Every structure is written in C-alpha cells, then in structure tokens.
Amino acid sequence: VPEHVWRINLDTPEEAQQNLSFGAADRWWEQTDLTKLILASNKLQSLSEDVQLLPALTVLDVHDNQLTSLPSALGQLENLQKLDVSHNQLRSLPEELLRLPRLRSLLVQHNELSQLPEGLGQLLSLEELDVSNNQLTAIPTSFALLVNLVRLNLACNQLKELPADLSAMKSLRQLDCTKNYLETVPPKLATMASLEQLYLRKNKLRSLPELPSCKLLKELHAGENQIETLNAENLRQLSSLCVLELRDNKIKAVPEEITVLQKLERLDLANNDISRLPYTLGNLPQLKFLALEGNPLRTIRRDLLQKGTQELLKYLRSKIQDDGPGPKEEPPVTAMTLPSQSKVNIHAITTLKLLEYSDRQAAEIPQAVFDAVGPNPVATVNFSKNQLREIPPRLVELKDSVCDVSLGFNKISSISSELCLLQKLTHLDLRNNVLTALPEEMEALKRLHTINLAFNRFKVFPSVLYHLPALETILLSNNQVGSIDPMQLKGMDKLGTLDLQNNDLLQVPPELGNCENLRSLLLEGNPFRTPRAAVLAKGTAAVLEYLRSRIP
C-alpha cells in the first residue's frame, strides 16, 4: 500500500504547496478524515501497522488478497463498523480485533482458520459474522454473548456439533450450517425466537430438528442429509414455514400432517424413497413449487411429474374427491325393481353365466346370492369393490364351472384353500387388496393364465407363480417387490406379460434378458439405476437385448 495512503489524514496536500487562491470548496485544511478504505482484489501479503493512522475508518475492505496475518494495530480503529478480510490465507485472527466496540460486520470467510479467538463474544455490536469455508472444528462458547447478531454463517467447516449456547442469540434471523458434520441439532436451539432461515444442508442429520419455539421460521433447508422419517409433531411446530427443502435424503413417507404448513410456498422432496403421497397436499393454498422427481412414486405417473406443480396439485386434489364418499345405500326392493337392481341378477346367471355382487361395500356376500345359483353353471364371478376380508367360503360350490373370478378392491389379507380348489380358473383378479403372500396350494390352478395382483403389499415375488405353467400374464405393479428370479421365470414358456412397475427393485438381473417369450416387460417406477429410463422407453425387445448384453 503506498505510504501516502496511510498518511492521508496527516500530510498537507500538494496543492497547498503552490501559492494559489482557494475557493471555499477546496480548502484542504477543512478536509475530513478518511472513513472508508477499500484495498480489495490486489496482491497484498501484509498490512502495515500504519493503519492506526486512520482512526476515523468505519469500513476497511481487504478481501481477495494474499494476507496470512493481520496487524495488531487494527485494535486501534475504534470507529470501525465493517471489516472484510475474506478470501485471504489467514490462519488466525489477532486478539486485538476483540477491542473494536462498534464493529457490526466481520467477514472472514474463505481463509484457513482452524479456530476463532475465545473472546469473540466481546464484539457486542456484531450483527453479521461470516466464518464459512474455513477449517473450524469448534465454536467458542462466548458466541452466546453476541445478542445483537442477526446473520451467522458457519457453512463449509468441520463442525461435529453446535454449542447449545447459540440459543442465547435472541436477534439471530439467519443461521447457515451447510456442509459440516452435524448429526443432531441441540434441542435448546428451539428457543431462538427470531430465527427465520435455517440452513442445514449437506450434514449427517437423521431427523428433522425439533423447533417448537421458532414461530417465525420461514425457511428450513435440510437437503443432502440422512433423514428417513418426517415426524408429524415436528411439522406441527413449523406453522410459519414458506420453504421446506428436503431433497436427497432417505425419506420414505410424507405424513398427512404436512397440511398444517398452510403458508408453504416451496416444497422440495426430490431424490428420496417416497412411494406414496397424501393427496391432501393438493390443498396447500400457497404452494407454488413442488419437486418430487427421483422418487419411486406408486400413484403418480412420470409424465405427470414433468408437467409442473400446478398440474400435479390439480391431480392430487382430484384424488381427494375419489377417496371421499362412504358406503353406498342399497335401494329398497319394491314391486317395480328391475332384475338388475335386486340383490341377485337371476337373468345374468341364466343367460350370461355371471354371478355379480359388486360395488356394494359389503363386508360379506349374502347367502341369498349363492342360493340363487341353483343348478345353473356359473363361469364368471364378480365380487369386486366391497369390504371383504376373506375369500367367500361358498365360492367352492362353483368349482365345476367357474373360470373367471374378480375380487379386486376389497380388504383381503390372505388366500384361503377354497380358492385353490377352483381348478378350471383361468383369470384371477385380486388387485387393490392387502395381500402379502400366496399359498403354495395355488399350484393346483394348472389352467390359470392371467393373475392381477397390482396394488397389494407383496414384498417378495410370490414363488408359487413360478410353478403355474399356463401363466401368460402376471400383473404385479404397485407392490414392494425387491427381487425376481430370472432362472425360474425362464422356465415359464407361456409368460408374455410381466408388469413390475412401481416396486422396490434395486437391480434388474441381466439373465432376465434370456426370457425371450416376454412381449411386454414393464419396469418403470423402480429405484434401480440401470437400465436407464431412455432404455426402458424403447420397449421390451430393446430392454431384453440390453439385459442380455450385460450377462457376464
């Protein structure tokens, strides 16, 4: 720094040496002392102690130089309000710095500090402190004294924990702890009543912090952590939140309580393990941005995700209506009741060989329904859209003729042996129940060629299916199946359609490519990395060819 810069307050300016007549504006002896000195973006390796000759300085900016230390004379600048020494190579800060009673902004980001002076809390006027991008492993406990601090940036350090004393910072509105090694947030932090923005991205958190008293918190950024569950209670405490950013975690479910966040404008849940969403999300009145890509969502098609937030919310709202109405009332039977409206449609039994009792929300099938069959052969049974919890036992009475049974949209949790006696069965529809397994006795259904098990709770591929030689179509989408056995599938000569969309397949075995009879293989909506979406989009033949190319 040129010498005369430090002496600018002391030396008589050159024009005073010349004997000129001064206008009022040029009277150098009334010149005020220097208040701002900006030396940023130079190649300074040191600062002179002569800085003390500028006692009126309120702003000193030396950011982006090559300083490795600061002069102790800085402590003399008692009017200094802003000191920017960021983007240098400082390894420590001088103790004298702590004598600056009026300092409001201290910027030391992007240096090589491994610790901060223990007495930093003496800077009572401090409103802004940025120590990000250093090598700090701890925070001085005296930080608690910084009661006027409004913004604190601790990002990109090596902090494993935050001192609970931070909670004493009653004025703090913005706290940035991005990219550290935090595993928890001290519960006491919850008492920071002024906090509006909290950044916790890129840490090692396993759950959302509990923040019951942070009534003003508007933004919570906790992406790239290891959060697995969203605690409903924690969400209830965050009623003022406008931005909730949780991308790149391991969240499996979103609780209904998310709807208490009535002020939410941005919700980022991208790249998690979420398989289903509460439809009530569509009712958040202020929501303008919703990110869900990179989740194994069961109920939302991929193309819908790409249409943007408003379309997505509209879809979710439409689903709420679908879920709405309760059991249907049965119309009273009168003399004018047509055959199709009465409990049993005799006409359908005799001419169509159809026994139907569907969409009645019934807990069991009335005896009168079976009684009405009499000697007539029945080929098709439709008991879908009821509240059945088990296979109706009297179904076995139809075993000599029935070949198509529909029990979808019920609450059936297990398959009884009665069903396994229907040896002429070719079509079986059990979609939208709560099945987790199929009994080995189903092996007796030698003629079965289509089975629909979509929207159940299978975690493993039902092994009995491998032993049904006539199977042509297996629909198993929207379950939680984690793996398949390609060798056994290859033995199923007739299998042409296999739908495994929206399951939990982490990998697709390359040997599946040898199942060359498959004409339709559907794998979208699983968490595996390969084959990529672009390959899947080319269709079954291309997928099988790709898989064969990967066989070791």
Coordinates of C-alpha atoms in Angstrom, one line a residue:
V1 CA 0.0 0.0 0.0
P2 CA 1.6 3.4 -1.0
E3 CA 2.9 5.2 2.1
H4 CA 0.8 8.3 1.5
V5 CA -2.4 6.3 1.8
W6 CA -1.7 5.7 5.5
R7 CA -0.7 9.4 5.9
I8 CA -3.6 10.9 4.0
N9 CA -5.0 12.5 7.2
L10 CA -1.6 13.9 8.2
D11 CA 0.2 15.3 5.1
T12 CA -0.6 18.6 3.6
P13 CA -1.9 18.0 0.1
E14 CA 0.4 19.0 -2.8
E15 CA -1.8 21.8 -4.0
A16 CA -1.2 23.6 -0.7
Q17 CA 2.5 24.0 -1.6
Q18 CA 1.5 26.2 -4.5
N19 CA 0.5 29.7 -3.7
L20 CA -3.0 29.6 -5.2
S21 CA -6.1 31.3 -4.1
F22 CA -8.5 28.6 -2.8
G23 CA -12.2 28.7 -3.5
A24 CA -14.3 27.6 -0.5
A25 CA -14.8 24.1 -1.8
D26 CA -11.0 23.4 -2.0
R27 CA -10.0 24.5 1.5
W28 CA -7.8 21.5 2.2
W29 CA -7.4 22.4 5.9
E30 CA -11.1 21.7 6.4
Q31 CA -10.7 18.2 4.8
T32 CA -12.5 15.4 6.9
D33 CA -10.6 12.3 8.0
L34 CA -10.8 9.2 5.8
T35 CA -13.7 6.9 6.7
K36 CA -13.6 4.1 4.1
L37 CA -10.6 2.3 2.7
I38 CA -11.0 -0.4 0.0
L39 CA -8.0 -2.4 -1.0
A40 CA -9.8 -5.4 -2.2
S41 CA -8.6 -7.8 -5.1
N42 CA -4.9 -6.8 -5.0
K43 CA -1.8 -8.9 -4.2
L44 CA -1.2 -7.6 -0.6
Q45 CA 0.8 -10.1 1.5
S46 CA 0.7 -7.9 4.6
L47 CA -0.9 -4.8 6.0
S48 CA 1.1 -2.1 7.7
E49 CA 0.8 -1.2 11.4
D50 CA 0.3 2.3 10.0
V51 CA -3.3 1.5 9.6
Q52 CA -3.6 3.1 13.1
L53 CA -3.0 6.5 11.5
L54 CA -6.6 6.3 10.1
P55 CA -8.6 6.2 13.4
A56 CA -11.8 7.5 11.7
L57 CA -12.2 4.4 9.5
T58 CA -15.6 2.9 9.6
V59 CA -15.1 0.5 6.7
L60 CA -11.9 -1.5 5.9
D61 CA -12.1 -3.9 3.0
V62 CA -9.1 -6.0 2.1
H63 CA -10.9 -9.1 0.7
D64 CA -9.3 -11.2 -2.1
N65 CA -5.6 -10.6 -1.3
Q66 CA -2.8 -12.9 -0.1
L67 CA -2.7 -11.9 3.6
T68 CA -1.5 -14.5 6.0
S69 CA -1.9 -12.3 9.1
L70 CA -3.5 -9.0 10.3
P71 CA -1.7 -6.2 12.1
S72 CA -2.5 -5.8 15.8
A73 CA -2.9 -2.1 15.2
L74 CA -6.4 -2.9 13.9
G75 CA -7.4 -2.8 17.5
Q76 CA -6.9 1.0 17.5
L77 CA -9.6 1.6 14.9
E78 CA -12.4 2.1 17.4
N79 CA -14.8 3.6 14.9
L80 CA -14.6 0.6 12.6
Q81 CA -18.0 -0.8 11.8
K82 CA -17.3 -3.2 8.9
L83 CA -14.1 -5.3 8.4
D84 CA -13.9 -7.6 5.4
V85 CA -10.8 -9.9 5.3
S86 CA -12.4 -12.7 3.4
H87 CA -10.7 -14.7 0.6
N88 CA -7.2 -14.5 2.0
Q89 CA -4.9 -17.0 3.7
L90 CA -5.3 -16.1 7.3
R91 CA -4.5 -18.8 9.8
S92 CA -5.6 -16.8 12.9
L93 CA -7.2 -13.5 14.0
P94 CA -5.4 -11.1 16.3
E95 CA -6.7 -10.8 19.9
E96 CA -6.7 -7.0 19.4
L97 CA -9.6 -7.4 17.0
L98 CA -11.8 -8.0 20.0
R99 CA -11.3 -4.4 21.1
L100 CA -13.5 -2.9 18.4
P101 CA -16.6 -1.8 20.2
R102 CA -18.5 -0.6 17.2
L103 CA -17.8 -3.5 14.8
R104 CA -21.1 -4.6 13.2
S105 CA -19.9 -6.7 10.3
L106 CA -17.0 -9.2 10.4
L107 CA -16.4 -11.2 7.2
V108 CA -13.6 -13.8 7.4
Q109 CA -15.0 -16.5 5.0
H110 CA -12.6 -18.4 2.7
N111 CA -9.5 -18.4 4.9
E112 CA -7.5 -21.1 6.6
L113 CA -8.7 -20.6 10.2
S114 CA -8.8 -23.7 12.4
Q115 CA -10.0 -21.8 15.4
L116 CA -11.5 -18.4 16.4
P117 CA -10.4 -16.2 19.3
E118 CA -12.1 -17.4 22.5
G119 CA -13.2 -13.9 23.4
L120 CA -15.1 -13.2 20.1
G121 CA -18.2 -12.7 22.2
Q122 CA -16.8 -9.4 23.3
L123 CA -17.8 -7.8 20.0
L124 CA -21.2 -7.0 21.4
S125 CA -22.3 -4.8 18.5
L126 CA -21.8 -7.5 15.9
E127 CA -24.8 -8.0 13.6
E128 CA -23.2 -10.1 10.9
L129 CA -20.5 -12.7 11.2
D130 CA -19.3 -14.9 8.3
V131 CA -16.7 -17.6 9.1
S132 CA -17.7 -20.0 6.3
N133 CA -15.2 -22.0 4.2
N134 CA -12.6 -22.3 6.9
Q135 CA -11.3 -25.4 8.9
L136 CA -13.1 -24.8 12.2
T137 CA -13.9 -27.8 14.4
A138 CA -15.5 -25.9 17.2
I139 CA -17.2 -22.6 18.1
P140 CA -16.1 -20.5 21.1
T141 CA -18.7 -20.7 23.9
S142 CA -18.5 -16.9 24.2
F143 CA -20.6 -16.7 21.0
A144 CA -23.6 -16.8 23.3
L145 CA -22.9 -13.1 24.2
L146 CA -23.5 -11.9 20.6
V147 CA -27.1 -11.0 21.4
N148 CA -27.3 -8.5 18.5
L149 CA -26.1 -10.9 15.9
V150 CA -28.7 -11.2 13.0
R151 CA -26.8 -13.3 10.5
L152 CA -24.3 -16.1 11.3
N153 CA -22.7 -18.2 8.6
L154 CA -20.8 -21.3 9.7
A155 CA -21.1 -23.2 6.4
C156 CA -18.3 -25.4 5.0
N157 CA -16.3 -26.1 8.1
Q158 CA -15.7 -29.3 10.1
L159 CA -18.2 -28.8 12.9
K160 CA -19.5 -32.0 14.5
E161 CA -21.8 -30.2 16.9
L162 CA -23.3 -26.8 17.6
P163 CA -23.0 -25.4 21.2
A164 CA -26.4 -25.2 22.9
D165 CA -25.4 -21.7 24.0
L166 CA -26.1 -20.4 20.5
S167 CA -29.7 -20.3 21.7
A168 CA -28.9 -17.1 23.6
M169 CA -28.6 -15.2 20.3
K170 CA -32.0 -13.6 20.7
S171 CA -31.7 -11.5 17.5
L172 CA -30.5 -14.2 15.1
R173 CA -32.6 -14.4 12.0
Q174 CA -30.3 -16.4 9.6
L175 CA -28.2 -19.4 10.6
D176 CA -26.2 -21.2 7.9
C177 CA -24.6 -24.5 8.9
T178 CA -24.4 -26.1 5.4
K179 CA -21.8 -28.7 4.7
N180 CA -20.5 -29.7 8.2
Y181 CA -20.6 -33.0 10.0
L182 CA -23.6 -32.3 12.3
E183 CA -25.6 -35.4 13.4
T184 CA -28.0 -33.5 15.6
V185 CA -29.2 -30.0 16.4
P186 CA -29.2 -29.1 20.1
P187 CA -32.8 -29.0 21.4
K188 CA -32.1 -25.7 23.0
L189 CA -31.8 -24.1 19.6
A190 CA -35.5 -24.4 19.5
T191 CA -35.8 -21.3 21.8
M192 CA -34.3 -18.9 19.1
A193 CA -37.5 -17.0 18.8
S194 CA -36.2 -14.6 15.9
L195 CA -34.9 -17.3 13.6
E196 CA -36.3 -17.0 10.1
Q197 CA -33.8 -19.0 7.9
L198 CA -32.0 -22.2 8.9
Y199 CA -29.7 -23.9 6.5
L200 CA -28.6 -27.5 7.5
R201 CA -27.9 -28.9 4.0
K202 CA -25.1 -31.5 3.5
N203 CA -24.7 -32.7 7.1
K204 CA -25.4 -36.1 8.7
L205 CA -28.8 -35.4 10.2
R206 CA -31.1 -38.4 10.7
S207 CA -34.2 -36.5 11.6
L208 CA -35.7 -33.0 11.3
P209 CA -34.7 -30.8 14.2
E210 CA -37.4 -30.0 16.8
L211 CA -38.1 -26.3 16.7
P212 CA -41.2 -25.7 18.9
S213 CA -40.5 -22.0 19.7
C214 CA -39.2 -20.9 16.3
K215 CA -42.6 -19.3 15.5
L216 CA -41.1 -17.1 12.8
L217 CA -39.1 -19.7 10.9
K218 CA -39.8 -19.2 7.2
E219 CA -37.1 -21.4 5.5
L220 CA -35.7 -24.7 6.5
H221 CA -33.1 -26.2 4.2
A222 CA -32.1 -29.8 5.2
G223 CA -31.3 -31.4 1.8
E224 CA -28.5 -34.0 1.4
N225 CA -28.7 -35.5 4.9
Q226 CA -29.7 -39.0 6.0
I227 CA -33.3 -38.1 7.2
E228 CA -35.5 -41.2 7.0
T229 CA -38.8 -40.1 8.7
L230 CA -40.7 -36.9 9.0
N231 CA -42.1 -36.7 12.5
A232 CA -45.7 -35.3 12.4
E233 CA -45.1 -33.5 15.7
N234 CA -42.1 -31.6 14.3
L235 CA -44.1 -30.5 11.3
R236 CA -46.8 -29.1 13.5
Q237 CA -44.3 -26.8 15.1
L238 CA -43.3 -25.2 11.8
S239 CA -46.5 -23.4 11.0
S240 CA -44.9 -20.3 9.6
L241 CA -42.7 -22.2 7.1
C242 CA -42.7 -20.9 3.5
V243 CA -39.8 -23.0 2.2
L244 CA -39.1 -26.7 3.1
E245 CA -36.1 -28.2 1.3
L246 CA -35.5 -31.9 1.9
R247 CA -34.1 -33.2 -1.3
D248 CA -31.5 -36.1 -1.5
N249 CA -32.5 -37.7 1.8
K250 CA -33.9 -41.2 2.6
I251 CA -37.5 -40.1 3.4
K252 CA -40.0 -43.0 2.9
A253 CA -43.3 -41.3 3.6
V254 CA -44.9 -37.9 3.9
P255 CA -47.3 -37.7 6.8
E256 CA -50.8 -36.2 6.4
E257 CA -49.8 -33.5 8.9
I258 CA -47.8 -31.8 6.1
T259 CA -51.0 -29.9 5.5
V260 CA -50.6 -27.9 8.7
L261 CA -47.9 -25.9 6.8
Q262 CA -50.6 -23.6 5.4
K263 CA -48.0 -20.9 4.3
L264 CA -45.7 -23.3 2.4
E265 CA -44.7 -21.9 -1.0
R266 CA -41.9 -24.3 -1.9
L267 CA -41.6 -28.0 -1.1
D268 CA -38.6 -29.9 -2.4
L269 CA -38.7 -33.7 -1.8
A270 CA -36.7 -34.7 -4.9
N271 CA -34.5 -37.9 -4.8
N272 CA -35.9 -39.6 -1.7
D273 CA -37.6 -43.0 -1.2
I274 CA -41.2 -41.7 -1.2
S275 CA -43.6 -44.2 -2.6
R276 CA -46.9 -42.5 -1.9
L277 CA -48.1 -39.0 -1.1
P278 CA -51.0 -37.7 0.9
Y279 CA -53.5 -36.4 -1.6
T280 CA -54.3 -33.6 0.8
L281 CA -51.0 -32.0 -0.2
G282 CA -53.1 -30.6 -3.1
N283 CA -54.9 -28.4 -0.7
L284 CA -51.9 -26.3 0.5
P285 CA -53.2 -22.9 -0.6
Q286 CA -49.8 -21.1 -1.2
L287 CA -47.8 -23.9 -2.8
K288 CA -46.1 -22.7 -6.0
F289 CA -43.3 -25.2 -6.3
L290 CA -43.3 -28.9 -5.6
A291 CA -40.3 -31.1 -6.6
L292 CA -40.8 -34.9 -6.5
E293 CA -38.6 -36.3 -9.2
G294 CA -36.3 -39.2 -8.3
N295 CA -38.8 -40.9 -6.0
P296 CA -40.3 -44.4 -6.6
L297 CA -43.8 -42.9 -6.5
R298 CA -46.6 -45.5 -6.9
T299 CA -49.6 -43.4 -7.7
I300 CA -48.2 -40.6 -9.9
R301 CA -47.1 -41.2 -13.5
R302 CA -43.7 -39.9 -14.5
D303 CA -45.1 -37.8 -17.3
L304 CA -47.4 -36.0 -14.8
L305 CA -44.3 -35.1 -12.7
Q306 CA -42.9 -33.3 -15.7
K307 CA -46.0 -31.1 -16.2
G308 CA -45.2 -28.8 -13.4
T309 CA -46.5 -28.0 -9.9
Q310 CA -50.0 -26.7 -10.8
E311 CA -50.9 -29.8 -12.8
L312 CA -49.6 -32.0 -10.0
L313 CA -51.6 -30.2 -7.4
K314 CA -54.7 -30.4 -9.6
Y315 CA -54.3 -34.2 -9.9
L316 CA -53.8 -34.6 -6.1
R317 CA -57.0 -32.6 -5.4
S318 CA -58.9 -34.7 -7.9
K319 CA -57.9 -37.8 -6.0
I320 CA -59.2 -36.4 -2.7
Q321 CA -62.7 -36.4 -4.2
D322 CA -62.2 -40.0 -5.4
D323 CA -61.4 -41.1 -1.9
G324 CA -64.4 -39.3 -0.4
P325 CA -67.8 -41.0 -0.4
G326 CA -68.5 -43.7 2.1
P327 CA -70.6 -46.9 1.7
K328 CA -73.5 -46.8 -0.8
E329 CA -77.0 -47.3 0.4
E330 CA -78.8 -50.2 -1.1
P331 CA -82.1 -49.2 -2.8
P332 CA -85.1 -50.8 -1.2
V333 CA -86.6 -53.7 -3.2
T334 CA -90.1 -52.8 -4.5
A335 CA -92.5 -54.5 -6.8
M336 CA -91.1 -52.3 -9.6
T337 CA -87.5 -53.3 -9.0
L338 CA -85.9 -54.5 -12.2
P339 CA -83.9 -57.8 -12.1
S340 CA -80.6 -55.9 -12.5
Q341 CA -81.3 -53.8 -9.3
S342 CA -82.3 -56.6 -6.9
K343 CA -79.8 -58.3 -4.8
V344 CA -79.1 -61.1 -7.3
N345 CA -79.5 -60.7 -11.0
I346 CA -81.0 -64.1 -11.9
H347 CA -81.2 -63.1 -15.6
A348 CA -77.4 -62.6 -15.6
I349 CA -76.9 -66.1 -14.0
T350 CA -79.0 -67.9 -16.5
T351 CA -78.1 -66.2 -19.8
L352 CA -74.6 -64.8 -19.1
K353 CA -73.4 -67.4 -16.6
L354 CA -72.4 -64.3 -14.5
L355 CA -72.7 -64.1 -10.7
E356 CA -72.3 -60.5 -9.8
Y357 CA -72.4 -58.7 -6.4
S358 CA -70.0 -55.8 -6.8
D359 CA -69.7 -52.2 -5.7
R360 CA -71.9 -52.7 -2.6
Q361 CA -69.3 -52.0 0.1
A362 CA -70.5 -55.3 1.7
A363 CA -68.4 -57.0 4.5
E364 CA -69.6 -60.4 3.3
I365 CA -71.5 -61.9 0.4
P366 CA -75.1 -62.6 1.5
Q367 CA -76.1 -66.3 1.4
A368 CA -79.0 -65.4 -0.9
V369 CA -76.5 -64.7 -3.6
F370 CA -75.1 -68.2 -3.6
D371 CA -78.6 -69.7 -3.1
A372 CA -79.8 -68.0 -6.3
V373 CA -77.3 -70.0 -8.4
G374 CA -79.2 -73.3 -8.1
P375 CA -78.3 -75.8 -10.8
N376 CA -77.1 -73.2 -13.2
P377 CA -73.4 -73.3 -14.2
V378 CA -71.5 -70.0 -13.4
A379 CA -68.4 -69.1 -15.5
T380 CA -67.7 -65.6 -14.1
V381 CA -67.9 -64.3 -10.6
N382 CA -67.6 -60.5 -9.8
F383 CA -67.4 -59.6 -6.1
S384 CA -65.1 -56.6 -6.6
K385 CA -65.4 -53.2 -4.8
N386 CA -66.7 -54.5 -1.4
Q387 CA -65.2 -54.7 2.0
L388 CA -64.5 -58.4 2.0
R389 CA -61.7 -59.5 4.4
E390 CA -61.6 -63.1 3.2
I391 CA -62.4 -65.3 0.1
P392 CA -66.1 -66.2 0.4
P393 CA -66.1 -69.9 1.5
R394 CA -69.1 -70.8 -0.6
L395 CA -67.1 -69.9 -3.8
V396 CA -66.0 -73.6 -3.8
E397 CA -69.6 -74.6 -4.7
L398 CA -68.9 -73.2 -8.2
K399 CA -65.7 -75.2 -8.8
D400 CA -67.1 -77.3 -11.7
S401 CA -67.8 -74.3 -13.9
V402 CA -66.1 -71.1 -12.8
C403 CA -63.1 -69.8 -14.8
D404 CA -63.0 -66.1 -14.1
V405 CA -63.1 -64.6 -10.5
S406 CA -62.8 -60.9 -9.7
L407 CA -62.2 -60.0 -6.1
G408 CA -60.4 -56.7 -6.7
F409 CA -60.8 -53.6 -4.4
N410 CA -61.5 -55.4 -1.2
K411 CA -59.6 -55.8 2.1
I412 CA -58.5 -59.5 1.6
S413 CA -55.3 -60.2 3.5
S414 CA -54.8 -63.9 2.8
I415 CA -55.9 -66.6 0.3
S416 CA -57.9 -69.5 1.7
S417 CA -57.6 -73.1 0.5
E418 CA -61.2 -72.9 -1.0
L419 CA -59.8 -70.8 -3.9
C420 CA -57.2 -73.4 -4.7
L421 CA -60.0 -75.9 -5.5
L422 CA -61.3 -73.9 -8.4
Q423 CA -59.3 -76.0 -10.9
K424 CA -60.9 -74.5 -14.0
L425 CA -59.8 -71.0 -13.1
T426 CA -58.2 -69.1 -16.0
H427 CA -58.5 -65.5 -14.8
L428 CA -58.0 -64.3 -11.2
D429 CA -58.2 -60.6 -10.3
L430 CA -57.1 -59.7 -6.8
R431 CA -55.9 -56.2 -7.4
N432 CA -56.2 -53.5 -4.6
N433 CA -56.3 -55.8 -1.6
V434 CA -53.8 -56.1 1.3
L435 CA -52.2 -59.4 0.3
T436 CA -48.6 -60.1 1.4
A437 CA -48.3 -63.7 0.2
L438 CA -49.9 -66.5 -1.8
P439 CA -50.2 -70.1 -0.5
E440 CA -48.2 -72.9 -2.2
E441 CA -51.6 -74.8 -2.7
M442 CA -52.3 -72.4 -5.5
E443 CA -50.0 -74.7 -7.5
A444 CA -53.2 -76.7 -8.2
L445 CA -54.5 -74.0 -10.5
K446 CA -53.0 -75.5 -13.6
R447 CA -55.2 -73.6 -16.1
L448 CA -54.6 -70.1 -14.7
H449 CA -53.3 -67.9 -17.4
T450 CA -53.9 -64.3 -16.0
I451 CA -53.4 -63.1 -12.5
N452 CA -53.7 -59.5 -11.3
L453 CA -52.0 -58.7 -8.0
A454 CA -51.4 -55.0 -8.5
F455 CA -51.7 -52.6 -5.6
N456 CA -51.2 -55.1 -2.8
R457 CA -48.4 -55.4 -0.2
F458 CA -46.1 -58.1 -1.6
K459 CA -42.5 -57.6 -0.6
V460 CA -41.3 -60.7 -2.4
F461 CA -42.3 -62.2 -5.7
P462 CA -44.8 -65.0 -4.8
S463 CA -42.8 -68.1 -5.5
V464 CA -45.9 -70.2 -6.3
L465 CA -46.3 -68.3 -9.6
Y466 CA -43.1 -69.9 -10.9
H467 CA -45.0 -73.3 -10.7
L468 CA -48.0 -72.3 -12.8
P469 CA -47.1 -73.5 -16.3
A470 CA -50.1 -71.9 -18.1
L471 CA -49.5 -68.3 -16.8
E472 CA -49.4 -65.8 -19.7
T473 CA -49.9 -62.6 -17.8
I474 CA -48.6 -61.5 -14.3
L475 CA -49.6 -58.0 -13.2
L476 CA -47.8 -57.2 -10.0
S477 CA -47.4 -53.4 -10.3
N478 CA -47.5 -51.1 -7.2
N479 CA -46.2 -53.5 -4.6
Q480 CA -42.9 -53.6 -2.7
V481 CA -41.2 -56.5 -4.5
G482 CA -37.5 -56.3 -4.1
S483 CA -36.2 -59.1 -6.4
I484 CA -37.1 -61.6 -9.1
D485 CA -35.5 -65.0 -10.0
P486 CA -34.7 -64.9 -13.8
M487 CA -33.9 -68.6 -13.9
Q488 CA -37.3 -69.6 -12.7
L489 CA -39.0 -67.1 -15.0
K490 CA -37.2 -68.5 -18.0
G491 CA -38.9 -71.8 -17.3
M492 CA -42.3 -70.2 -17.8
D493 CA -42.7 -70.8 -21.5
K494 CA -46.1 -69.1 -21.9
L495 CA -45.3 -65.9 -20.0
G496 CA -45.8 -63.0 -22.3
T497 CA -46.6 -60.1 -20.0
L498 CA -44.8 -59.2 -16.7
D499 CA -45.7 -55.9 -15.1
L500 CA -43.5 -54.9 -12.2
Q501 CA -43.9 -51.2 -12.4
N502 CA -43.6 -49.1 -9.1
N503 CA -42.0 -51.8 -6.9
D504 CA -38.7 -51.7 -4.9
L505 CA -36.4 -53.5 -7.4
L506 CA -32.9 -52.2 -6.7
Q507 CA -31.5 -54.1 -9.6
V508 CA -32.6 -56.0 -12.7
P509 CA -30.8 -59.3 -13.2
P510 CA -29.2 -59.4 -16.7
E511 CA -30.3 -63.0 -17.1
L512 CA -33.9 -61.7 -17.4
G513 CA -32.8 -60.9 -20.9
N514 CA -33.0 -64.7 -21.7
C515 CA -36.8 -64.7 -21.1
E516 CA -37.3 -64.2 -24.9
N517 CA -41.0 -65.1 -24.8
L518 CA -41.8 -61.8 -22.9
R519 CA -43.6 -59.5 -25.3
S520 CA -44.3 -56.9 -22.6
L521 CA -41.9 -56.3 -19.7
L522 CA -42.8 -53.2 -17.6
L523 CA -40.3 -51.9 -15.1
E524 CA -40.8 -48.2 -14.7
G525 CA -41.0 -46.6 -11.3
N526 CA -38.4 -48.8 -9.5
P527 CA -35.4 -47.4 -7.7
F528 CA -32.8 -49.3 -9.9
R529 CA -30.1 -47.3 -11.7
T530 CA -29.9 -49.5 -14.8
P531 CA -31.4 -49.9 -17.3
R532 CA -31.9 -46.2 -17.5
A533 CA -35.2 -44.6 -18.4
A534 CA -34.0 -44.0 -22.0
V535 CA -33.6 -47.7 -22.5
L536 CA -36.9 -48.6 -20.8
A537 CA -38.7 -46.1 -23.2
K538 CA -37.5 -48.1 -26.2
G539 CA -39.8 -51.0 -25.3
T540 CA -39.5 -54.6 -24.2
A541 CA -37.3 -56.0 -27.1
A542 CA -34.7 -53.3 -26.5
V543 CA -34.7 -53.9 -22.8
L544 CA -34.2 -57.6 -23.1
E545 CA -31.4 -57.1 -25.7
Y546 CA -29.8 -54.6 -23.3
L547 CA -30.0 -57.1 -20.4
R548 CA -28.5 -59.9 -22.5
S549 CA -25.6 -57.7 -23.4
R550 CA -24.9 -57.3 -19.7
I551 CA -24.7 -61.0 -18.9
P552 CA -21.1 -61.7 -17.6

